[in-house]
C-alpha positions as a LaTeX table, in Angstrom:
\begin{tabular}{lrrr}
\hline
Residue & $x$ (\AA) & $y$ (\AA) & $z$ (\AA) \\
\hline
Unk1 & 38.62 & $-37.48$ & $-89.49$ \\
Unk2 & 37.80 & $-37.25$ & $-85.80$ \\
Unk3 & 35.49 & $-40.30$ & $-85.80$ \\
Unk4 & 36.54 & $-43.60$ & $-87.29$ \\
Unk5 & 34.97 & $-46.99$ & $-87.95$ \\
Unk6 & 32.23 & $-48.02$ & $-85.57$ \\
Unk7 & 32.34 & $-44.70$ & $-83.72$ \\
Unk8 & 31.42 & $-42.78$ & $-86.85$ \\
Unk9 & 28.60 & $-45.21$ & $-87.61$ \\
Unk10 & 27.22 & $-44.91$ & $-84.07$ \\
Unk11 & 27.33 & $-41.11$ & $-84.25$ \\
Unk12 & 25.47 & $-41.15$ & $-87.58$ \\
Unk13 & 22.84 & $-43.59$ & $-86.31$ \\
Unk14 & 22.25 & $-41.57$ & $-83.17$ \\
Unk15 & 22.13 & $-38.28$ & $-85.07$ \\
Unk16 & 19.61 & $-39.62$ & $-87.58$ \\
Unk17 & 17.44 & $-41.18$ & $-84.89$ \\
Unk18 & 18.02 & $-44.71$ & $-86.14$ \\
Unk19 & 18.92 & $-45.79$ & $-82.62$ \\
Unk20 & 16.13 & $-43.82$ & $-80.95$ \\
Unk21 & 14.22 & $-45.62$ & $-78.26$ \\
Unk22 & 10.88 & $-44.79$ & $-76.75$ \\
Unk23 & 10.72 & $-41.43$ & $-75.05$ \\
Unk24 & 11.84 & $-41.41$ & $-71.41$ \\
Unk25 & 9.37 & $-40.55$ & $-68.66$ \\
Unk26 & 8.58 & $-36.86$ & $-68.82$ \\
Unk27 & 6.48 & $-36.09$ & $-65.80$ \\
Unk28 & 5.69 & $-37.10$ & $-62.25$ \\
Unk29 & 2.84 & $-39.38$ & $-63.32$ \\
Unk30 & 5.14 & $-41.24$ & $-65.74$ \\
Unk31 & 7.72 & $-41.76$ & $-63.01$ \\
Unk32 & 5.15 & $-42.81$ & $-60.40$ \\
Unk33 & 3.75 & $-45.28$ & $-62.91$ \\
Unk34 & 7.18 & $-46.80$ & $-63.43$ \\
Unk35 & 7.85 & $-46.98$ & $-59.71$ \\
Unk36 & 4.59 & $-48.79$ & $-59.02$ \\
Unk37 & 5.51 & $-51.36$ & $-61.68$ \\
Unk38 & 8.85 & $-52.04$ & $-60.01$ \\
Unk39 & 8.80 & $-54.88$ & $-57.49$ \\
Unk40 & 12.10 & $-55.37$ & $-55.66$ \\
Unk41 & 13.40 & $-58.93$ & $-55.40$ \\
Unk42 & 13.46 & $-59.56$ & $-51.63$ \\
Unk43 & 15.72 & $-62.61$ & $-51.96$ \\
Unk44 & 18.26 & $-60.75$ & $-54.06$ \\
Unk45 & 18.14 & $-57.75$ & $-51.74$ \\
Unk46 & 18.70 & $-59.95$ & $-48.67$ \\
Unk47 & 21.65 & $-61.65$ & $-50.36$ \\
Unk48 & 23.15 & $-58.27$ & $-51.20$ \\
Unk49 & 22.72 & $-57.04$ & $-47.63$ \\
Unk50 & 24.40 & $-60.22$ & $-46.38$ \\
Unk51 & 27.42 & $-59.53$ & $-48.60$ \\
Unk52 & 27.70 & $-56.00$ & $-47.23$ \\
Unk53 & 27.43 & $-57.27$ & $-43.65$ \\
Unk54 & 30.30 & $-59.77$ & $-43.96$ \\
Unk55 & 33.29 & $-58.88$ & $-41.82$ \\
Unk56 & 36.58 & $-58.09$ & $-43.50$ \\
Unk57 & 38.53 & $-61.36$ & $-43.63$ \\
Unk58 & 41.37 & $-61.46$ & $-41.13$ \\
Unk59 & 44.85 & $-62.13$ & $-42.51$ \\
Unk60 & 43.55 & $-62.27$ & $-46.08$ \\
Unk61 & 45.95 & $-62.21$ & $-48.99$ \\
Unk62 & 45.94 & $-58.83$ & $-50.71$ \\
Unk63 & 44.33 & $-60.28$ & $-53.86$ \\
Unk64 & 41.51 & $-61.72$ & $-51.74$ \\
Unk65 & 41.08 & $-58.42$ & $-49.90$ \\
Unk66 & 40.86 & $-56.57$ & $-53.23$ \\
Unk67 & 38.24 & $-59.03$ & $-54.49$ \\
Unk68 & 36.32 & $-58.73$ & $-51.20$ \\
Unk69 & 36.07 & $-54.94$ & $-51.41$ \\
Unk70 & 35.33 & $-54.97$ & $-55.16$ \\
Unk71 & 32.42 & $-57.36$ & $-54.59$ \\
Unk72 & 31.05 & $-55.16$ & $-51.80$ \\
Unk73 & 31.44 & $-52.11$ & $-54.06$ \\
Unk74 & 29.48 & $-53.87$ & $-56.82$ \\
Unk75 & 26.70 & $-54.80$ & $-54.40$ \\
Unk76 & 26.57 & $-51.30$ & $-52.93$ \\
Unk77 & 26.28 & $-49.91$ & $-56.47$ \\
Unk78 & 23.39 & $-52.28$ & $-57.23$ \\
Unk79 & 21.62 & $-51.10$ & $-54.06$ \\
Unk80 & 22.18 & $-47.44$ & $-54.91$ \\
Unk81 & 24.51 & $-46.89$ & $-51.96$ \\
Unk82 & 26.93 & $-44.44$ & $-53.58$ \\
Unk83 & 28.97 & $-43.51$ & $-50.51$ \\
Unk84 & 29.38 & $-47.14$ & $-49.50$ \\
Unk85 & 30.39 & $-48.07$ & $-53.04$ \\
Unk86 & 33.07 & $-45.37$ & $-53.10$ \\
Unk87 & 34.28 & $-46.38$ & $-49.64$ \\
Unk88 & 34.69 & $-50.01$ & $-50.76$ \\
Unk89 & 36.46 & $-48.98$ & $-53.99$ \\
Unk90 & 38.85 & $-46.83$ & $-51.97$ \\
Unk91 & 39.57 & $-49.76$ & $-49.65$ \\
Unk92 & 40.19 & $-52.01$ & $-52.67$ \\
Unk93 & 42.64 & $-49.46$ & $-54.06$ \\
Unk94 & 44.38 & $-49.18$ & $-50.71$ \\
Unk95 & 44.73 & $-52.98$ & $-50.56$ \\
Unk96 & 45.98 & $-53.03$ & $-54.16$ \\
Unk97 & 48.84 & $-50.55$ & $-53.77$ \\
Unk98 & 51.89 & $-51.95$ & $-55.50$ \\
Unk99 & 50.22 & $-55.18$ & $-56.65$ \\
Unk100 & 50.12 & $-54.31$ & $-60.33$ \\
Unk101 & 46.37 & $-53.79$ & $-60.14$ \\
Unk102 & 46.75 & $-50.13$ & $-59.20$ \\
Unk103 & 45.88 & $-48.82$ & $-62.66$ \\
Unk104 & 42.70 & $-50.90$ & $-62.96$ \\
Unk105 & 41.56 & $-50.01$ & $-59.43$ \\
Unk106 & 42.30 & $-46.32$ & $-59.96$ \\
Unk107 & 40.40 & $-46.45$ & $-63.27$ \\
Unk108 & 37.34 & $-47.99$ & $-61.62$ \\
Unk109 & 37.35 & $-45.56$ & $-58.69$ \\
Unk110 & 38.03 & $-42.45$ & $-60.78$ \\
Unk111 & 35.16 & $-43.29$ & $-63.14$ \\
Unk112 & 32.74 & $-43.71$ & $-60.21$ \\
Unk113 & 33.97 & $-40.54$ & $-58.49$ \\
Unk114 & 33.26 & $-38.66$ & $-61.72$ \\
Unk115 & 29.82 & $-40.22$ & $-62.15$ \\
Unk116 & 28.88 & $-39.23$ & $-58.60$ \\
Unk117 & 30.09 & $-35.67$ & $-59.17$ \\
Unk118 & 33.20 & $-35.85$ & $-57.00$ \\
Unk119 & 35.20 & $-34.03$ & $-59.64$ \\
Unk120 & 38.19 & $-33.08$ & $-57.47$ \\
Unk121 & 38.66 & $-36.73$ & $-56.44$ \\
Unk122 & 38.27 & $-37.87$ & $-60.05$ \\
Unk123 & 40.90 & $-35.38$ & $-61.26$ \\
Unk124 & 43.34 & $-36.45$ & $-58.55$ \\
Unk125 & 42.87 & $-40.10$ & $-59.52$ \\
Unk126 & 43.09 & $-39.47$ & $-63.28$ \\
Unk127 & 46.33 & $-37.53$ & $-62.74$ \\
Unk128 & 47.68 & $-40.36$ & $-60.57$ \\
Unk129 & 46.76 & $-42.80$ & $-63.32$ \\
Unk130 & 48.57 & $-40.63$ & $-65.86$ \\
Unk131 & 51.72 & $-40.83$ & $-63.73$ \\
Unk132 & 51.44 & $-44.64$ & $-63.55$ \\
Unk133 & 51.13 & $-44.75$ & $-67.35$ \\
Unk134 & 48.79 & $-47.74$ & $-67.48$ \\
Unk135 & 46.31 & $-46.42$ & $-70.00$ \\
Unk136 & 46.89 & $-44.47$ & $-73.17$ \\
Unk137 & 47.67 & $-40.90$ & $-72.23$ \\
Unk138 & 45.31 & $-39.51$ & $-74.84$ \\
Unk139 & 42.26 & $-41.16$ & $-73.24$ \\
Unk140 & 43.16 & $-40.03$ & $-69.73$ \\
Unk141 & 43.70 & $-36.48$ & $-70.95$ \\
Unk142 & 40.32 & $-36.62$ & $-72.72$ \\
Unk143 & 38.72 & $-37.80$ & $-69.47$ \\
Unk144 & 40.35 & $-34.91$ & $-67.63$ \\
Unk145 & 38.98 & $-32.53$ & $-70.29$ \\
Unk146 & 35.49 & $-33.98$ & $-69.78$ \\
Unk147 & 35.73 & $-33.59$ & $-66.00$ \\
Unk148 & 36.88 & $-30.02$ & $-66.47$ \\
Unk149 & 33.92 & $-29.26$ & $-68.71$ \\
Unk150 & 31.44 & $-31.02$ & $-66.41$ \\
Unk151 & 32.72 & $-29.17$ & $-63.36$ \\
Unk152 & 32.73 & $-25.80$ & $-65.11$ \\
Unk153 & 36.53 & $-25.49$ & $-65.23$ \\
Unk154 & 36.71 & $-24.63$ & $-68.93$ \\
Unk155 & 40.35 & $-23.54$ & $-68.80$ \\
Unk156 & 41.33 & $-26.97$ & $-67.50$ \\
Unk157 & 39.06 & $-28.64$ & $-70.07$ \\
Unk158 & 40.68 & $-26.73$ & $-72.93$ \\
Unk159 & 44.18 & $-27.41$ & $-71.64$ \\
Unk160 & 43.60 & $-31.14$ & $-71.25$ \\
Unk161 & 41.84 & $-31.35$ & $-74.60$ \\
Unk162 & 44.81 & $-29.65$ & $-76.30$ \\
Unk163 & 47.17 & $-32.12$ & $-74.61$ \\
Unk164 & 44.91 & $-35.02$ & $-75.70$ \\
Unk165 & 45.03 & $-33.74$ & $-79.29$ \\
Unk166 & 48.82 & $-33.56$ & $-79.13$ \\
Unk167 & 48.95 & $-37.15$ & $-77.81$ \\
Unk168 & 46.55 & $-38.24$ & $-80.56$ \\
Unk169 & 48.69 & $-36.68$ & $-83.27$ \\
Unk170 & 51.79 & $-38.32$ & $-81.76$ \\
Unk171 & 49.98 & $-41.69$ & $-81.84$ \\
Unk172 & 49.08 & $-41.13$ & $-85.51$ \\
Unk173 & 52.65 & $-40.41$ & $-86.48$ \\
Unk174 & 53.82 & $-43.60$ & $-84.77$ \\
Unk175 & 57.01 & $-44.27$ & $-82.82$ \\
Unk176 & 59.75 & $-41.80$ & $-83.51$ \\
\hline
\end{tabular}
């Protein structure tokens, strides 16, 4: 079976509508209504802007520099500043080269690149992550298949999906 355990249950619940929520906004008036209800928190916004304005710490340990850029990336994401978020994640990855955090930093950046539609960057990062071997190969290949499908590169999607299936079957059969 393709789906197991909780995944199968979630798929069934979604398919049957058991997890259905209220309908999302459908028109301009619905969206305008939601926007008028939203009141930004000025204090929180000012604190976020202050974090983004902090200078890069001089002579910081690499771990501190990674944490600094990750925090700024998180804040930029909260403020909807996609380019700034990606810039900070790239700087965190640069600071993290060879620290053992490479895989985690690549994973975070590649996921955000994909979400923002930077498919070529996401593919490059996923392939780099595959070479580092930090995450199960099957999942990275599946992500590459998804990126291929999302970007319209169906040949790549099919190829990566076939490789993911092969990795999955190898995992099922256990160590040889």
